[in-house]
Coordinates of C-alpha atoms and ligand atoms in Angstrom, one line a residue:
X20 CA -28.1 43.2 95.0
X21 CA -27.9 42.0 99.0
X22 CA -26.2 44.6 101.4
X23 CA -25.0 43.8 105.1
X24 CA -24.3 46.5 107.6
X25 CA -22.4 45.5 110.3
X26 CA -21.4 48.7 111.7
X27 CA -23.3 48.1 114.5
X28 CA -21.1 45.0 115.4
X29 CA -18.3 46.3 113.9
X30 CA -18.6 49.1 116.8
X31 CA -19.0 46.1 119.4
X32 CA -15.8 44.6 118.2
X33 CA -14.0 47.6 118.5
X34 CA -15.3 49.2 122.1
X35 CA -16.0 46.3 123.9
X36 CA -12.5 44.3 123.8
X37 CA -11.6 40.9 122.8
X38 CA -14.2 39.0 125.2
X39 CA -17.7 40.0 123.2
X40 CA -15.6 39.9 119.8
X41 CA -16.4 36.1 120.1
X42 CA -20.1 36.9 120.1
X43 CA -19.8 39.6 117.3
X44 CA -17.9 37.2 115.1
X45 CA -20.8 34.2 115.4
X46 CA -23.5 37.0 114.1
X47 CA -21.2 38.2 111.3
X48 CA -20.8 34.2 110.7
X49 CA -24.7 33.9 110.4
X50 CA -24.9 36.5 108.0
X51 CA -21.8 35.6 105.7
X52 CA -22.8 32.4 105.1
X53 CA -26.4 33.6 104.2
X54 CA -25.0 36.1 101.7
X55 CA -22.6 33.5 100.3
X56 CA -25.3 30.9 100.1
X57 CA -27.4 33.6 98.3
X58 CA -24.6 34.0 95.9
X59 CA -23.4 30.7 95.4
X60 CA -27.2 29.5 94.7
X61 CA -27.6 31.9 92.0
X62 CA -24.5 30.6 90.2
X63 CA -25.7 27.6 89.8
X64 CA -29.3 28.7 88.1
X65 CA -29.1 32.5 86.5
X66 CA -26.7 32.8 83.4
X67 CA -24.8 35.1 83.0
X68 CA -24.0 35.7 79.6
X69 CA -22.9 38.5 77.8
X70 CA -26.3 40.1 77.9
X71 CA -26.3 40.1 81.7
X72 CA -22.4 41.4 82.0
X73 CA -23.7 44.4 79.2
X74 CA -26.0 45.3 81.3
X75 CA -24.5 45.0 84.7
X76 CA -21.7 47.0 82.7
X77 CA -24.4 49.6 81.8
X78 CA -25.9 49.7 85.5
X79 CA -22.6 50.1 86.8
X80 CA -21.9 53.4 84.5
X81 CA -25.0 54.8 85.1
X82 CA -24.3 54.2 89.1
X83 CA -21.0 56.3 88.4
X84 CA -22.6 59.0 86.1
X85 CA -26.0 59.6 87.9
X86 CA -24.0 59.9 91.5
X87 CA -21.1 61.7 90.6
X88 CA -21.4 64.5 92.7
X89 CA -22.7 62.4 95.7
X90 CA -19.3 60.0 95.4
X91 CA -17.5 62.9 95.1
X92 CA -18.4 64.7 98.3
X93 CA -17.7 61.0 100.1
X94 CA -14.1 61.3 98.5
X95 CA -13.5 64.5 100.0
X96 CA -14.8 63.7 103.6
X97 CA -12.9 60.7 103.5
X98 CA -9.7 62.3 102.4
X99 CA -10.4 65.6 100.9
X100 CA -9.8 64.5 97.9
X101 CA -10.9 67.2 94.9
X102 CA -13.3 67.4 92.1
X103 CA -10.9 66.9 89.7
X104 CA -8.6 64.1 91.1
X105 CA -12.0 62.0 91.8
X106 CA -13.6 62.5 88.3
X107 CA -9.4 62.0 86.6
X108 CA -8.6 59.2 89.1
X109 CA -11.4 57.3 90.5
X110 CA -14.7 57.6 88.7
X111 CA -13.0 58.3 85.4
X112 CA -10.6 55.1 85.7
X113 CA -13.9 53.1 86.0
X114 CA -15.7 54.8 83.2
X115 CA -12.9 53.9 80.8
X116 CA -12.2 50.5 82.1
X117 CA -16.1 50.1 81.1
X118 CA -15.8 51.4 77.6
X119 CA -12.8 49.6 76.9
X120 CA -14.8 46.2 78.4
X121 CA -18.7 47.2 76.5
X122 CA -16.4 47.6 73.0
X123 CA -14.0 44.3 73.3
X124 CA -16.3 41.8 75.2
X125 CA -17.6 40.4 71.7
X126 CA -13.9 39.4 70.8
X127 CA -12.4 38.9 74.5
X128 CA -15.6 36.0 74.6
X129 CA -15.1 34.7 71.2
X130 CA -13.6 31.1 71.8
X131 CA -9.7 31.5 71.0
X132 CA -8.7 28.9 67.9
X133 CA -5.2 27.6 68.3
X134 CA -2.9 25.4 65.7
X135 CA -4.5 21.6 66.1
X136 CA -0.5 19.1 65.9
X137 CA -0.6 16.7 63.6
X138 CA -0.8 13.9 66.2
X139 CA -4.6 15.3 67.2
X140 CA -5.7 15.4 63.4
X141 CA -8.5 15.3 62.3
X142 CA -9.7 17.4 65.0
X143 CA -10.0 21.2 66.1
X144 CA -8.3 23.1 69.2
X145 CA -9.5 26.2 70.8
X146 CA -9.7 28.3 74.4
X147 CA -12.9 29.0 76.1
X148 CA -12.6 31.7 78.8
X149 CA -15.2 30.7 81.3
X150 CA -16.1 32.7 84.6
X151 CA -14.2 31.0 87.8
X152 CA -17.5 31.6 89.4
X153 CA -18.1 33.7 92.7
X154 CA -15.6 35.4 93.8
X155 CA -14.4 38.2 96.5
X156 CA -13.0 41.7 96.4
X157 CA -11.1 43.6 98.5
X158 CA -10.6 47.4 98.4
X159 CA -8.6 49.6 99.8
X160 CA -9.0 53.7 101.4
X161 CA -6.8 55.0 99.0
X162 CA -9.0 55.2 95.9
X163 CA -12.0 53.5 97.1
X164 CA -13.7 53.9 93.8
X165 CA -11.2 52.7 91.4
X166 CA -9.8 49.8 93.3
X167 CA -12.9 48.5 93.9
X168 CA -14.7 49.0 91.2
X169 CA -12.0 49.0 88.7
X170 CA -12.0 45.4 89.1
X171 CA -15.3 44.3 89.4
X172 CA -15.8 45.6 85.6
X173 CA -12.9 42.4 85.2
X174 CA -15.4 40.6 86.8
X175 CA -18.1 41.3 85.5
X176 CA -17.2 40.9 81.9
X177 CA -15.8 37.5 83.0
X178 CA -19.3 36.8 84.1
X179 CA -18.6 36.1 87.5
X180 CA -20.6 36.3 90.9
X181 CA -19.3 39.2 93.0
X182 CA -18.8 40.0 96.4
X183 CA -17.9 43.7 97.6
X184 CA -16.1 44.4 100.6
X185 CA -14.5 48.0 100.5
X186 CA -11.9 49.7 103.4
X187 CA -13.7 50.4 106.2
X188 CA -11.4 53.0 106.8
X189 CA -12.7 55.0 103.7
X190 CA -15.9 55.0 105.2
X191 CA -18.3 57.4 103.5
X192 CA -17.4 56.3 100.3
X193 CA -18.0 52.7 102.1
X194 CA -21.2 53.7 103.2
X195 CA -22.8 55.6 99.9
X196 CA -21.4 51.9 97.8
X197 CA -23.2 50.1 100.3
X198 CA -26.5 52.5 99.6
X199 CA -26.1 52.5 95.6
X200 CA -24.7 49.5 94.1
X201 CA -28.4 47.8 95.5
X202 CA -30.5 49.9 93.9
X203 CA -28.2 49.1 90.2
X204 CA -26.9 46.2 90.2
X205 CA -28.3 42.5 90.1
X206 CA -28.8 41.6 93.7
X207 CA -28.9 37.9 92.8
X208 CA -25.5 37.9 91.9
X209 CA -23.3 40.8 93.0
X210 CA -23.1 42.1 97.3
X211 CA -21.2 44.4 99.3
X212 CA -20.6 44.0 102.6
X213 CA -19.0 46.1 105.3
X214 CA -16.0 44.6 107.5
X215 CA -13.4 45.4 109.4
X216 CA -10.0 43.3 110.0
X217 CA -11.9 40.8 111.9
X218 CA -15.0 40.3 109.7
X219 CA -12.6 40.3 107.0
X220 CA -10.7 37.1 108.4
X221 CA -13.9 35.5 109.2
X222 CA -14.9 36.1 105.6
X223 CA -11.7 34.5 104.2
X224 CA -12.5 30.9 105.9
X225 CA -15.3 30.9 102.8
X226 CA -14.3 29.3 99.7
X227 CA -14.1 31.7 96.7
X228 CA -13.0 31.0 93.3
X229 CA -10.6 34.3 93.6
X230 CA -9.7 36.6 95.8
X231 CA -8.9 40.0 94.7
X232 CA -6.7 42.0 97.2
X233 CA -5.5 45.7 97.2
X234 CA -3.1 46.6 100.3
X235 CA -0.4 46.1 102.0
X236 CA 2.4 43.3 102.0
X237 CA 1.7 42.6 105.2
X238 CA -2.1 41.8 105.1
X239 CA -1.6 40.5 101.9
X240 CA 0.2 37.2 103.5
X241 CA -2.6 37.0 105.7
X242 CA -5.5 37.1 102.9
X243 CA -2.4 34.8 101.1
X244 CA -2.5 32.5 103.7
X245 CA -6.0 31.9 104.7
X246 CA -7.4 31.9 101.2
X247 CA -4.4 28.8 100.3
X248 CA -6.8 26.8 103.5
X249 CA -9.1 26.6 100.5
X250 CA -6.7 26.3 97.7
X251 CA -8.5 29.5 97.0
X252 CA -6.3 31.6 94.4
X253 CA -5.2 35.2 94.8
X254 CA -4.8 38.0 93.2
X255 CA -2.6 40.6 95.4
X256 CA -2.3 43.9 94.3
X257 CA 0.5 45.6 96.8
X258 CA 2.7 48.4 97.1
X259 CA 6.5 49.0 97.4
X260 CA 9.0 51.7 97.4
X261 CA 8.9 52.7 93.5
X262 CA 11.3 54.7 92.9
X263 CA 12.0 58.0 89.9
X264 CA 15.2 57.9 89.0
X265 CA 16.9 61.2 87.2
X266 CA 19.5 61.6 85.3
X267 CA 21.5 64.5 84.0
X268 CA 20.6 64.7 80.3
X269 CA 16.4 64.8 81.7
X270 CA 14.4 67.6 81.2
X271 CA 14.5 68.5 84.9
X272 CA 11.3 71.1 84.2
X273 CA 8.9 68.7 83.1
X274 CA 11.1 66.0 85.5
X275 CA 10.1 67.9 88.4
X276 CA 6.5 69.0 87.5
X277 CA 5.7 65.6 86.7
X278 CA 7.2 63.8 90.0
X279 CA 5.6 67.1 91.8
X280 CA 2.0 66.1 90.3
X281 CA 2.5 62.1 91.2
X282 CA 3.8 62.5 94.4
X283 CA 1.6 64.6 96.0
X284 CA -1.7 63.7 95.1
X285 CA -3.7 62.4 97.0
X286 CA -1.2 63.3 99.6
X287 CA 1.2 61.1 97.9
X288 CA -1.1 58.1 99.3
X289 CA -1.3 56.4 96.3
X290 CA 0.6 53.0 95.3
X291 CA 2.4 53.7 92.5
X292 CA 3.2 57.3 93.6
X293 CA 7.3 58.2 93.5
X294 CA 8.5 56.7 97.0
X295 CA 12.0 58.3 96.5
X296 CA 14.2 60.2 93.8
X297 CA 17.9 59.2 93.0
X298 CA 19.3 62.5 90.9
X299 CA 22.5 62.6 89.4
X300 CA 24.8 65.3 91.5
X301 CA 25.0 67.8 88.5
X302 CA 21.3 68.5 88.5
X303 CA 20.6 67.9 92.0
X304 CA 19.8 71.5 92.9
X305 CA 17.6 72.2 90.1
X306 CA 15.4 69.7 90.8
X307 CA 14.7 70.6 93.7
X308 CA 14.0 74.1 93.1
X309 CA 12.0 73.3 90.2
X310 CA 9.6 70.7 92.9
X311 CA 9.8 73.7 94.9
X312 CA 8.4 75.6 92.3
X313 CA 6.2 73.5 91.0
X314 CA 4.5 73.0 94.3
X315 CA 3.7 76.8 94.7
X316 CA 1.9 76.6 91.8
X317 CA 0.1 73.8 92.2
X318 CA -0.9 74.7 95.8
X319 CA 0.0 77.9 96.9
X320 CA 2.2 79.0 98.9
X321 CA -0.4 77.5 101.9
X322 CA -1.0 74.4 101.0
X323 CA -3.4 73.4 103.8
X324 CA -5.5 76.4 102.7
X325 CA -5.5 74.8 98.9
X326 CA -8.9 72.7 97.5
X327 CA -6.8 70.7 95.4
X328 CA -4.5 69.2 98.6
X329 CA -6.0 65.7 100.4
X330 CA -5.4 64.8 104.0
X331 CA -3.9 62.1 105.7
X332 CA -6.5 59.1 105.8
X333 CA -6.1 59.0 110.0
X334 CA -4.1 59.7 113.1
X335 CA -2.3 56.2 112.9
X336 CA -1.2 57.4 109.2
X337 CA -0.5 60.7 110.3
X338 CA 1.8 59.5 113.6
X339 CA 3.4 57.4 110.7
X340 CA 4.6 60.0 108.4
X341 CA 5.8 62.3 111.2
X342 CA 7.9 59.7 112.8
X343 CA 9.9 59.7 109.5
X344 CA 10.6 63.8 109.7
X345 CA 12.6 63.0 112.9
X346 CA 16.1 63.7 112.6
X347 CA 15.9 64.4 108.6
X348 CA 17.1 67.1 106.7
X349 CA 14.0 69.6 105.5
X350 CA 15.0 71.2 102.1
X351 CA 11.2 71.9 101.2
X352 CA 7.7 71.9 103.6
X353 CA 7.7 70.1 106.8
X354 CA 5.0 71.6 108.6
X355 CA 2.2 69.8 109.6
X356 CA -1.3 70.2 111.6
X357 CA -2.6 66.8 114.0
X358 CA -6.1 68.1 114.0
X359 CA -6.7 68.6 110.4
X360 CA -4.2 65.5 109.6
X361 CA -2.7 67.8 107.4
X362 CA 1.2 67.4 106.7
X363 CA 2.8 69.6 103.6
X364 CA 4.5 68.4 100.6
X365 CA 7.6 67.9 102.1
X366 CA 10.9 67.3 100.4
X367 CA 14.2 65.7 102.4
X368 CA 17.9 65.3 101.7
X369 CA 17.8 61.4 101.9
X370 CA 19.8 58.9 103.4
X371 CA 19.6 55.6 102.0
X372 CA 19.9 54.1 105.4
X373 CA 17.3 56.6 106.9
X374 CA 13.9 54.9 108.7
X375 CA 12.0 56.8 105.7
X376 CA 13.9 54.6 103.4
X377 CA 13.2 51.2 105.1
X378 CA 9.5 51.2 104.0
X379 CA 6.7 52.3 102.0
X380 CA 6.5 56.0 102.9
X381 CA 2.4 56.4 101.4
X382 CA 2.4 60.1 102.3
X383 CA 3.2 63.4 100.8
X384 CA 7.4 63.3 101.8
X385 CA 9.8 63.0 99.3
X386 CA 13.2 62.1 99.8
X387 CA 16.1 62.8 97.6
X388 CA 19.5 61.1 97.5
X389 CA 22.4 62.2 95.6
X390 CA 23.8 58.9 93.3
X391 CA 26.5 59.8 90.6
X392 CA 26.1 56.6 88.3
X393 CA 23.4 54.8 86.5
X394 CA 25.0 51.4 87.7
X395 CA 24.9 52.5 91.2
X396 CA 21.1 53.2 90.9
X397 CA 20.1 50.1 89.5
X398 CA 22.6 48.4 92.1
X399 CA 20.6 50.1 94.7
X400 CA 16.9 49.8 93.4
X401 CA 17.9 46.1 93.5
X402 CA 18.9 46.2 96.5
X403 CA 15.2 46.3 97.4
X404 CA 12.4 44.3 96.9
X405 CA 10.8 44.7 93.4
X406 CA 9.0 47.7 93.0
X407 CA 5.3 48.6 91.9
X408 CA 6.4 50.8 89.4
X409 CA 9.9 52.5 88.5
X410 CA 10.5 56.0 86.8
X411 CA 13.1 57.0 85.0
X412 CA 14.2 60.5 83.1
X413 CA 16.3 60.4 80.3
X414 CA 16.6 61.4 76.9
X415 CA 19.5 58.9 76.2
X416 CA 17.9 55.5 75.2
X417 CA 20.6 53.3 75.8
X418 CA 20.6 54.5 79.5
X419 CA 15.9 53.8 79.3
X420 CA 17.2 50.2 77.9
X421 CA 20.2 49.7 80.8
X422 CA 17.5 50.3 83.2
X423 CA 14.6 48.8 81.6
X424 CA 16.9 45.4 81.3
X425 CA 18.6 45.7 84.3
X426 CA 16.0 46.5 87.0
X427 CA 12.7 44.6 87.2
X428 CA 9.3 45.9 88.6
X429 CA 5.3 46.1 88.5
X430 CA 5.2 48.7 85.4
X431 CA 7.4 51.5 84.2
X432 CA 6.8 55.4 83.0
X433 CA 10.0 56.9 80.9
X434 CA 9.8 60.4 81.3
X435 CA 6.8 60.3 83.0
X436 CA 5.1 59.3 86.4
X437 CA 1.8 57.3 87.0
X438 CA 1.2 57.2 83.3
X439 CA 1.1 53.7 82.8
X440 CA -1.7 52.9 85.1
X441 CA -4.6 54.0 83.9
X442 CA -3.6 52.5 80.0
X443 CA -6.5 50.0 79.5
X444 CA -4.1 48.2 77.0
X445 CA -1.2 47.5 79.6
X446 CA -1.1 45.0 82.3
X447 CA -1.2 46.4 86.0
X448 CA 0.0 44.8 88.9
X449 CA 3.1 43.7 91.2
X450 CA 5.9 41.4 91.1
X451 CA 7.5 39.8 94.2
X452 CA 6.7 41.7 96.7
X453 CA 4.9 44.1 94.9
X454 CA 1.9 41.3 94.3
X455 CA 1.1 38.9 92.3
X456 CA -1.5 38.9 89.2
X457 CA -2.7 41.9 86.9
X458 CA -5.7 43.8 85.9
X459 CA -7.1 46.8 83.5
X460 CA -8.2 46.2 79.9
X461 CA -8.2 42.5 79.0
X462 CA -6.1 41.7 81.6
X463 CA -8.8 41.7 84.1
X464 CA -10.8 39.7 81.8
X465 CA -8.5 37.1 81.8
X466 CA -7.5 37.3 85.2
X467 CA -10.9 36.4 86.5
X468 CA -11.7 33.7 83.9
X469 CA -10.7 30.2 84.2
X470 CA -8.9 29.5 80.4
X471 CA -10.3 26.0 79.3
X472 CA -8.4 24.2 76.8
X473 CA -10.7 22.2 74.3
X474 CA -9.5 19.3 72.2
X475 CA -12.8 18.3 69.7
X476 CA -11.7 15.3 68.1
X477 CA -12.9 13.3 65.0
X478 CA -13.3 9.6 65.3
X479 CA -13.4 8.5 61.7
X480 CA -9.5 7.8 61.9
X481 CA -7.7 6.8 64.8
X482 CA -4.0 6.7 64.4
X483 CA -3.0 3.4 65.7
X484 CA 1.2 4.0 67.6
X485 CA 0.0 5.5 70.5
X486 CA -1.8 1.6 71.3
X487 CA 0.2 -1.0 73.2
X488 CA 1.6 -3.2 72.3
X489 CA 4.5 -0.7 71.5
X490 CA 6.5 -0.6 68.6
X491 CA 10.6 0.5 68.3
X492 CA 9.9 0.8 64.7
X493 CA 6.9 3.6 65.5
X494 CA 9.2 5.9 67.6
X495 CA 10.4 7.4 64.7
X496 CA 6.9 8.1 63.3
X497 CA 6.1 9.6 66.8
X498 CA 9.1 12.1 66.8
X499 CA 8.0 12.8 63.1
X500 CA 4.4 13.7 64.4
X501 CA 5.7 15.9 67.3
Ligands
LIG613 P1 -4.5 47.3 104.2 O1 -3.7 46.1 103.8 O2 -4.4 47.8 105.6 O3 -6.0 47.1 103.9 C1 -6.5 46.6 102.7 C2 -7.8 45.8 102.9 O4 -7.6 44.7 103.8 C3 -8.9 46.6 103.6 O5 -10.2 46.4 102.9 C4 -9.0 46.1 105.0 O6 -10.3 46.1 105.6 C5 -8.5 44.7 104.8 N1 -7.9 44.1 106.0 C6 -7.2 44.8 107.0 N2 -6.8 44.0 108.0 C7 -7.2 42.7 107.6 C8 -7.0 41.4 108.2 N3 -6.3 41.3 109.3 N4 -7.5 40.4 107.5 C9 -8.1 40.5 106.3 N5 -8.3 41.7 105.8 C10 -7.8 42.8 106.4 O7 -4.0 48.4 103.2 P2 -4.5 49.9 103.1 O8 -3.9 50.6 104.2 O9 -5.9 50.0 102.8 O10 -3.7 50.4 101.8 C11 -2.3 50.7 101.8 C12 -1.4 49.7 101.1 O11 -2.0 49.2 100.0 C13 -0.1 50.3 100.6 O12 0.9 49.4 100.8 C14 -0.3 50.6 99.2 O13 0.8 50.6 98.4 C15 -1.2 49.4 98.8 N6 -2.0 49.7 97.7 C16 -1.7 49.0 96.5 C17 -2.5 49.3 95.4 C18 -2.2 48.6 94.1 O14 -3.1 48.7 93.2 N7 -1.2 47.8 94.0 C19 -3.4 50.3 95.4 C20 -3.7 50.9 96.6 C21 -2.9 50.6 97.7

């Protein structure tokens, strides 16, 4: 497995202004095209059938099980993150995405038969998923295990060529990846590299046979844009506002300890966390005193004092999140430390036309708006671009339907938050702006294999219509046959 450090230059680009960046970006050019010409070489010549992508599987859980304290301890520099929520929501997403790939691969590589028409008898029709062939992944800080190596297991059971590049901004989980993937994985055929924004754009001018992106909308276009140069296609896992809506007949208990749990961790910096709650009037109050509750018990009553409560990934987050406190009502938290980029689970009386509510709020504040009738939530979740994920609580199933038909988004939890993510079996991913393409289970498979359609014909009768000189009379015969 190849790994490139650029830190050095990365540090260059970032204290030494635009006029050296020039000189910066020609080394990084030097060594991407060396790395992809390593990778792209080794396409052509090592196979990689399904006993490589078992045992790349294999490496890859022994990478995760033999380091598990080591990643850990990067997570919780990085971000703070706990014991548990690594093992529950970054390592342990991997493991099972592993599982689930070592005990399907047999039938997810089996060639796929499909009904041969009359009009291509005798002969035999089937799909062949074959790998697309090297292609790029892009992380992101918020769960720099999982979303990186999540969908490399895809990848790798596709039997694909792989190249790494995780969040710089996560950058001692960055680092350790960079240190251990080399020494478990095939180096002919799988690399991680370090880049920033720059390197990153200097990397998309290469021609990939995919692009995987986790991250925002807005560098999403950019990784859109540049890899379409290439008729490159992409995969763009994004984020949104997703919202939990509750409604009166819910069990406002588990309601609340369940949005309470999704919200805020990770410091509610994850992408299909609860952006905002829309609570029928009548249960309003209990709701929130039930959050209230719920976060006492979760994380004291100081929650910057509690092991099990991240931080804010950096000052530019942190200035973020404050700027939407300005102005807003407080019913729970609010208080916040710059130096430890610490802000408390925090819980406002929202507006909808509040700055909080314009855009992804990624960070541990929760606002909650008042709306009397289920129409007038879906009304205003449509109002919006199409979520990552939606929530709703209710006991009434013709109100789950109403919403399930009349709202659309990435996934859905009833009576539950988050829940749907981790299911290998169920597609995740966006829609509109939410992203584009899925993973997890045999999604990911399928998402980074190239689907061929394959026709094997006899020859020992060949149906003549089809031949000019046509025939009126054969028409009939051809409708028949279709
Ligand atoms: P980001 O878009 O800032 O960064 C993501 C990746 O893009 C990083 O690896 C970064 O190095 C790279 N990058 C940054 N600038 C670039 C540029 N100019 N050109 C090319 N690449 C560039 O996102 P983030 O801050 O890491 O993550 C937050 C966003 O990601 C939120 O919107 C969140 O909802 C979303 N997200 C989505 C998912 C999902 O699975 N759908 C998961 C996590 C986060």
């Amino acid at each position: 497995m190849l790994v490139i450090n650029y830190k050095s230059q990365i540090s260059v680009l970032l204290t030494s202004g635009k006029s050296s960046s020039y000189r910066s970006s020609m080394g990084f050019d030097q060594h991407i095209e060396q790395v992809y010409a390593h990778l792209k070489g080794n396409l052509k010549c090592r196979p990689r059938d399904k006993e490589w992508r078992v045992a790349q599987l294999k490496a890859l859980r022994r990478l995760l099980q033999e380091n598990d304290e080591a990643l850990c301890a990067a997570m919780w520099k990085d971000l703070r993150k706990s014991r548990f929520e690594c093992v529950a929501t970054e390592q342990g997403i991997v493991l099972s995405e592993i599982e689930h790939a070592l005990r399907n691969l047999n039938s997810w590589m089996k060639p796929q038969s499909v009904r041969t028409p009359l009009y291509n008898q005798p002969g035999i029709c089937e799909i062949r998923h074959e790998p697309l062939g090297l292609v790029l992944i892009i992380g992101a800080w918020n769960y720099p295990i999982n979303l990186l190596l999540a969908p490399m297991v895809g990848a790798i059971a596709a039997g694909n060529a792989i190249l790494l590049k995780p969040s710089e901004l996560s950058q001692h989980t960055t680092q350790l990846l960079v240190q251990l993937l080399p020494q478990y994985m095939d180096s002919d055929l799988i690399a991680i590299i370090e880049a920033g924004p720059a390197e990153t754009s200097i990397l998309l001018n290469f021609s990939f046979d995919l692009v995987f992106f986790t991250g925002s909308g807005a560098i999403g276009k950019i990784v859109m844009s540049k890899s379409a140069q290439n008729l490159t296609p992409v995969v763009l896992e994004l984020g949104g506002k997703s919202p939990a809506l509750v409604l009166a007949d819910a069990d406002i208990e588990v309601a609340a300890r369940r949005i309470a749990w999704g919200k805020f961790m990770n410091a509610g910096q994850t992408c299909v966390a609860p952006d905002y709650i829309l609570v029928q009037p009548s249960v309003k109050q209990q709701l929130v005193s039930e959050i209230k509750k719920c976060l006492h018990q979760f994380y004291g009553a100081a929650p910057q004092r509690s092991l099990d409560y991240c931080r804010i990934i950096n000052q530019k987050n942190y200035d973020r999140l404050i700027s939407f406190l300005v102005g807003e009502k407080i019913l729970a938290g609010g208080g916040a430390d710059a130096d430890d980029l610490y802000i408390e689970p925090t819980l406002i009386e929202g507006q909808w036309n509040s700055l909080v509510m314009q855009e992804e709020i990624f960070g541990p504040i929760l606002p909650i708006i008042e709306v009397g009738e289920i129409e007038k939530m879906i009304s205003l979740v449509n109002g919006k671009p199409k979520p990552l994920s939606l929530y709703l609580f209710t006991r009434d199933r013709s109100h789950q339907e109403l919403v399930l038909q009349g709202t659309s988004s990435g996934g859905v939890s009833v009576n539950d938050v988050v829940m749907h993510m981790p299911v290998p079996g169920l597609p995740f991913g966006g829609v509109g702006a939410s992203g584009m393409g899925h993973y997890h289970g045999e999604f990911s498979f399928k998402t980074f294999s190239h689907a061929k359609g394959i026709l094997r014909k006899s020859t020992w009768m060949d149906i003549p219509i089809r031949y000019a000189p046509y025939s009126i009379r054969n028409i009939k015969i051809l409708r028949w046959l279709f």
